[in-house]
Short mmCIF file of C-alpha atoms and ligand atoms in Angstrom, two decimals:
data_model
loop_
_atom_site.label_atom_id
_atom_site.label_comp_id
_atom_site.label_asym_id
_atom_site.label_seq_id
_atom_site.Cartn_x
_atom_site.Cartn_y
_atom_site.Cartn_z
CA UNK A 1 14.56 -2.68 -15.19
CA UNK A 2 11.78 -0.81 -17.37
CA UNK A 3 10.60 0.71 -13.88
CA UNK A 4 14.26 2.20 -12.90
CA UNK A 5 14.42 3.73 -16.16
CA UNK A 6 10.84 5.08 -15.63
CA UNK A 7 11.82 6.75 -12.24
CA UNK A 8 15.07 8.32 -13.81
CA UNK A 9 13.36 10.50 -16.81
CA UNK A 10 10.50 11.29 -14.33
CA UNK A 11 7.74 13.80 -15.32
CA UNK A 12 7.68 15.54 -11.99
CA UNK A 13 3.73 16.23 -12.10
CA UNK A 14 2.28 16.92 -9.04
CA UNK A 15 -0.08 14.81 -7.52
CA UNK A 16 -2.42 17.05 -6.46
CA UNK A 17 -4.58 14.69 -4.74
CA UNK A 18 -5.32 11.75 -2.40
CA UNK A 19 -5.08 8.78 -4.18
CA UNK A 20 -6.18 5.20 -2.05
CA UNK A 21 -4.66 2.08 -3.96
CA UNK A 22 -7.19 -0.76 -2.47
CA UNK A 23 -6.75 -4.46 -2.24
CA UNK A 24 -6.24 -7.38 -0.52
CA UNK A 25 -2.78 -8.52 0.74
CA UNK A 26 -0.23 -9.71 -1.64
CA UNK A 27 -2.26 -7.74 -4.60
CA UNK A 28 1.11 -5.08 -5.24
CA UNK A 29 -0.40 -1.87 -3.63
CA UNK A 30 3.11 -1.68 -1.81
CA UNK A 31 5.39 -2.49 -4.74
CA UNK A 32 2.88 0.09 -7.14
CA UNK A 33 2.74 2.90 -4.65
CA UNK A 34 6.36 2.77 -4.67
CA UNK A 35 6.32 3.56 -8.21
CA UNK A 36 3.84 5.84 -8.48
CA UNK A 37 5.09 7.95 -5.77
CA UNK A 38 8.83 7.72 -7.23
CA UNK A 39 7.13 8.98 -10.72
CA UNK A 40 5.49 11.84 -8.92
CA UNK A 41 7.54 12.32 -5.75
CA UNK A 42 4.64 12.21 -3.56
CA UNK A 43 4.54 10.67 -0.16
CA UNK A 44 4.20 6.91 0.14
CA UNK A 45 2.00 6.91 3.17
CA UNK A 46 1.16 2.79 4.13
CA UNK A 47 -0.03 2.02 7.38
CA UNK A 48 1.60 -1.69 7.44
CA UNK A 49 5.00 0.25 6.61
CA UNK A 50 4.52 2.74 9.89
CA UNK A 51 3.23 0.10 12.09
CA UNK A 52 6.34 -2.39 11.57
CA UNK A 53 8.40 0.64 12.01
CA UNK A 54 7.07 1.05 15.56
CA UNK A 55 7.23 -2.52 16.05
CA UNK A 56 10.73 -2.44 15.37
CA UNK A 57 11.75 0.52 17.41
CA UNK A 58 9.51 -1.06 20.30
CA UNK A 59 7.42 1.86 20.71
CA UNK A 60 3.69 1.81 23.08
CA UNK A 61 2.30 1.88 19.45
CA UNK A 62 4.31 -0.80 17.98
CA UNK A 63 4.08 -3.06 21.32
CA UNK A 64 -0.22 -2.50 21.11
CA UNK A 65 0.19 -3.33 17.27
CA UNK A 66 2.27 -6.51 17.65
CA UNK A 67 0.63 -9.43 18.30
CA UNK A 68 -2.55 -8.58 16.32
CA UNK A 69 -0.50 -7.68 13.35
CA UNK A 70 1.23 -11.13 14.17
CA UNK A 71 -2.41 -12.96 14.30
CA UNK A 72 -3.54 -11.11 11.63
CA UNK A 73 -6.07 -8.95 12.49
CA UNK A 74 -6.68 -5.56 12.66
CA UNK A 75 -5.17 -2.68 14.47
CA UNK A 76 -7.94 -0.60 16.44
CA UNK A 77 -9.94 2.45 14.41
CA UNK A 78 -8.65 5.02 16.69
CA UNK A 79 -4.77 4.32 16.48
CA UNK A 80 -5.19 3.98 12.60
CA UNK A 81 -6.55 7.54 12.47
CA UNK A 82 -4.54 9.19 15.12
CA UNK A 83 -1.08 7.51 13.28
CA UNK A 84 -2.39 8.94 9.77
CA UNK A 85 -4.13 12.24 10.42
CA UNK A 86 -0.61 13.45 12.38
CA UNK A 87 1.09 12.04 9.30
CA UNK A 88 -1.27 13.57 6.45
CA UNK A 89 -0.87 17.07 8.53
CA UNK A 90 3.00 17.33 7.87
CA UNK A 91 3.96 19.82 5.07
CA UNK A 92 5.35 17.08 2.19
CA UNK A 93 1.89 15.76 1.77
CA UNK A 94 0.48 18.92 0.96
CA UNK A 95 0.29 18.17 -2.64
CA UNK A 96 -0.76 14.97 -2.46
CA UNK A 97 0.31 11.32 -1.31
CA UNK A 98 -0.53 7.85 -2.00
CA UNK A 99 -2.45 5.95 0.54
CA UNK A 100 -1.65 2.13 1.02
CA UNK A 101 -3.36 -0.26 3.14
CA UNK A 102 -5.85 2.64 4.66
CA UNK A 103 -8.71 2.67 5.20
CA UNK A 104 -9.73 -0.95 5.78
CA UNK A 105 -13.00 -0.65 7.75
CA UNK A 106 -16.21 1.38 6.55
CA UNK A 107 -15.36 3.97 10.10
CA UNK A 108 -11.86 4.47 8.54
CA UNK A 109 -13.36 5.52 4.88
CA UNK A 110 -15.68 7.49 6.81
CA UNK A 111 -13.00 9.76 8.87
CA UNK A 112 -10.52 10.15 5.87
CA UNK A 113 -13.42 11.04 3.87
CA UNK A 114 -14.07 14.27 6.62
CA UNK A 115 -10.38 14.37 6.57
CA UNK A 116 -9.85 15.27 3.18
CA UNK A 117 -12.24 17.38 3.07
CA UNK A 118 -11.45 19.71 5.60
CA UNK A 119 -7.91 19.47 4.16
CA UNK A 120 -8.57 21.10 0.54
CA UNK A 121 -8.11 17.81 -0.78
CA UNK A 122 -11.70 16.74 -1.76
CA UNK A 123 -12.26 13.59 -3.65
CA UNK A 124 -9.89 11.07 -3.65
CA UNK A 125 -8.77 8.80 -6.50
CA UNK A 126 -9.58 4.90 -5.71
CA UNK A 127 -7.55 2.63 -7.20
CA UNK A 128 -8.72 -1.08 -7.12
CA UNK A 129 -6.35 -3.98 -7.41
CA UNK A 130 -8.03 -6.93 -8.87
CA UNK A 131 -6.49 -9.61 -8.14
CA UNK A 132 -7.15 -13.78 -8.50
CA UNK A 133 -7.50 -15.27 -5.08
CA UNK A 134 -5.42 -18.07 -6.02
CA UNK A 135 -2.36 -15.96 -7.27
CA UNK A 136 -2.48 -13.92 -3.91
CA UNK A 137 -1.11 -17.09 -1.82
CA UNK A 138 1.84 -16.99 -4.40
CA UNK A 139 2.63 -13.00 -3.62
CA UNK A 140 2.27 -13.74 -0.22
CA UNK A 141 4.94 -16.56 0.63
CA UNK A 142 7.38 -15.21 -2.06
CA UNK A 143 7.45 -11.61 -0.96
CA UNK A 144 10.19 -10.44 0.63
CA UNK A 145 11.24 -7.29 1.70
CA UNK A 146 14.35 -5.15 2.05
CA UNK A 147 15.37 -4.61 5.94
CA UNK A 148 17.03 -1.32 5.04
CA UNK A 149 14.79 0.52 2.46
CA UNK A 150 11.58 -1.43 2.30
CA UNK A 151 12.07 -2.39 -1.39
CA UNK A 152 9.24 -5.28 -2.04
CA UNK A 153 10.85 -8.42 -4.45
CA UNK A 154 9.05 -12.11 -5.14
CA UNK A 155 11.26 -15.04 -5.24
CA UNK A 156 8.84 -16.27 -8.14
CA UNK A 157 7.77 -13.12 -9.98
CA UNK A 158 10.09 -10.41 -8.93
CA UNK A 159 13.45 -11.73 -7.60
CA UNK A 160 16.46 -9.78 -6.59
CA UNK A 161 19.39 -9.56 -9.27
CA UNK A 162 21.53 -11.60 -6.28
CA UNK A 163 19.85 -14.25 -4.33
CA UNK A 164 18.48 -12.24 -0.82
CA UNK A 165 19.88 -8.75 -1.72
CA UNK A 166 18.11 -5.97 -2.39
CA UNK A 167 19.33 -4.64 -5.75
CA UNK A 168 19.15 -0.79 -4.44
CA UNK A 169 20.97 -1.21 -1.34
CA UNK A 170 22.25 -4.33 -0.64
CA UNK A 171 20.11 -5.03 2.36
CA UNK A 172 19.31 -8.45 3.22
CA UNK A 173 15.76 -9.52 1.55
CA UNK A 174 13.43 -11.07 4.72
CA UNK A 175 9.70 -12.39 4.72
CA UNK A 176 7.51 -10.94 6.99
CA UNK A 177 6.63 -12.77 9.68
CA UNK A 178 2.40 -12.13 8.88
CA UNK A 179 3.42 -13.96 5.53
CA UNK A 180 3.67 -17.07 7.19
CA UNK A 181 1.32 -19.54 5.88
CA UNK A 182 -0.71 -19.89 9.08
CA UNK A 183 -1.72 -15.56 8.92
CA UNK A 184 -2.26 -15.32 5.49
CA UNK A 185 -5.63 -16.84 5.89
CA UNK A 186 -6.58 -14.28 8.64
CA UNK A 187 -5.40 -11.52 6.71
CA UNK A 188 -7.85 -12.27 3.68
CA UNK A 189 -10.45 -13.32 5.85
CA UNK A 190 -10.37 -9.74 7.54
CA UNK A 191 -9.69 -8.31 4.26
CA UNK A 192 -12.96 -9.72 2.90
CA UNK A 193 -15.07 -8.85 5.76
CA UNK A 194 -13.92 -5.48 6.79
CA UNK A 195 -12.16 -4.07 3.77
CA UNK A 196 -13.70 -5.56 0.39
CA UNK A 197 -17.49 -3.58 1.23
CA UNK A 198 -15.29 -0.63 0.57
CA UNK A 199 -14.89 -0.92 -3.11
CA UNK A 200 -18.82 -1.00 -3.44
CA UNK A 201 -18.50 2.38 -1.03
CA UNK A 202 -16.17 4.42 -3.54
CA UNK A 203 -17.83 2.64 -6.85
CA UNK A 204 -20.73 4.14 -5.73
CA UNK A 205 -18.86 7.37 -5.39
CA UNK A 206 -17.75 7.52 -8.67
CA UNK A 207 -14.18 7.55 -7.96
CA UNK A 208 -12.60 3.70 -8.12
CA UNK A 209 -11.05 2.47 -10.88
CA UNK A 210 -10.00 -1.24 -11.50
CA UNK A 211 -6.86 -2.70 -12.60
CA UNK A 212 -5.91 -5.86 -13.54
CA UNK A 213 -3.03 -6.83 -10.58
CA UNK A 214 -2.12 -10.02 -12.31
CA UNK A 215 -0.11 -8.31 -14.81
CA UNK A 216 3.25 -6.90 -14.83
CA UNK A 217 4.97 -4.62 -12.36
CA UNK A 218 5.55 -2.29 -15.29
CA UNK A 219 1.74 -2.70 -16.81
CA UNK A 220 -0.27 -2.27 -13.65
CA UNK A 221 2.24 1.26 -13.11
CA UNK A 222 1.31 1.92 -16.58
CA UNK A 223 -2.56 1.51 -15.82
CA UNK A 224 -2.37 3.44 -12.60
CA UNK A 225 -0.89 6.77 -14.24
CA UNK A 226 -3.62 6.57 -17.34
CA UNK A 227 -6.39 6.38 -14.93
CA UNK A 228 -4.98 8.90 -12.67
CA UNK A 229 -3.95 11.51 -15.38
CA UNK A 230 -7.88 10.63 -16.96
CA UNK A 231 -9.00 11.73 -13.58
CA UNK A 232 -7.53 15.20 -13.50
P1 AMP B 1 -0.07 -4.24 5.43
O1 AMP B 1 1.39 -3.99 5.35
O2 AMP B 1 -0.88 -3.16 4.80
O3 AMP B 1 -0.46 -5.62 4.95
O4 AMP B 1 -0.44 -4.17 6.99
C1 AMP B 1 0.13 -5.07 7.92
C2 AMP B 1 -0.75 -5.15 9.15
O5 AMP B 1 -0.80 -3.86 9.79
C3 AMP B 1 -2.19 -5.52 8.90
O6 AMP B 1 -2.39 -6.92 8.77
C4 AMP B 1 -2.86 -4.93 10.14
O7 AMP B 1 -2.64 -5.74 11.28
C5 AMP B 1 -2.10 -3.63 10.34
N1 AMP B 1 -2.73 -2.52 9.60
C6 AMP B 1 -2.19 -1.82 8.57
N2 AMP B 1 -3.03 -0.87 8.15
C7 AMP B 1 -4.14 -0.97 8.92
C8 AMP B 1 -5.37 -0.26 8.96
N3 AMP B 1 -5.64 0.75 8.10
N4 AMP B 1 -6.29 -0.64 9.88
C9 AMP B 1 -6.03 -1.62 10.76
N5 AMP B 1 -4.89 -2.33 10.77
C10 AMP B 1 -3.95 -2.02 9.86
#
């Protein structure tokens, strides 16, 4: 795959920043910042990703988390920020990560915004993945997802060399269980009410850039690294 190849002659750049990739579910933040942060071996830091981990492990967290994760909604402000500051604090994100699924409400941009700031990291890099409503149901019901290493496939765009393996490891490929039919509509309805006013937020900051999410894996990674090298 043109992406493997990428990863294997990487440039080994530093990040040097915070950089949000923004969008609503099924767009490819997840499969892109897995990319981007194999290019520049920077954290992957997604919210969705830590909060199914603590579901899984049956955590206080992941047992709060649960069943509005499971109805689609979204997880309280102050667990968001408490899960993600203690994360952005650790030493490996010190020269930069890549931010996936936060923030999703105006009070999360706000905090991270304070956040950055007081952690030498300034502005962040926006990333906005346009994406055609219509093609988002698609991503949705055929994404599944590696059990063991979190590797993201589609049955229609992206499938797995063999039928529900993950080509890495070998894990068995699963759906989520909020990419049943009955959340997805949930999920973009809080998506568009809580999350999409934030794209006006960092437009007007000067920082967002668009990219077109419809294309290929390998285009939109493409994309990503000219606008974030252009914004050095
Ligand atoms: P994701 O994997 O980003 O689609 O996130 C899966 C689910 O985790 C979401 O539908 C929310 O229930 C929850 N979640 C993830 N990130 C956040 C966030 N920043 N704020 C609130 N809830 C979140």
């Amino acid at each position: 795959m043109a992406e493997a190849g990428q990863s294997k002659k990487r440039p080994l750049e530093k990040l040097d920043r915070a950089v949000i990739f923004i969008g609503p579910p099924g767009a490819g933040k997840g499969t892109q910042a897995k990319e981007i942060t194999r290019l520049y071996g920077a954290p992957h830091l997604s919210t969705g990703d830590m909060f199914r981990e603590h579901v899984e492990k049956g955590t206080p967290l992941g047992r709060q988390a649960k069943p509005i994760m499971e109805n689609g909604g979204l997880v309280p402000d102050p667990i968001v920020m408490g899960m993600i500051g203690e994360r952005i604090s650790r030493p490996d994100c010190a020269h930069g990560f890549v931010l996936d699924g936060i923030p999703r409400t105006e009070a999360q941009a706000k905090w991270l915004g304070e956040l950055l700031k007081q952690g030498g990291f300034g502005r962040p890099a926006v990333i906005h993945f346009v994406v055609d409503p219509g093609l988002l149901l698609k991503r949705l019901t055929g994404r599944r997802m590696c059990q063991v290493g979190g590797e993201i496939y589609n049955v229609y765009e992206r499938p797995p060399k063999v039928p529900n393996r993950c080509d890495h490891d070998g894990g068995e490929l699963v759906q989520r269980p909020d990419d049943r039919e009955e959340v997805i509509g949930p999920r973009l309805q809080a998506y568009a009410e809580q999350t999409a006013p934030l794209v006006e937020y960092y437009r007007s900051q000067g920082v967002l850039a668009d990219v077109d999410a419809a294309a290929e894996v390998a285009d939109v990674t493409r994309r990503v690294t000219e606008i974030l090298r252009k914004a050095r």
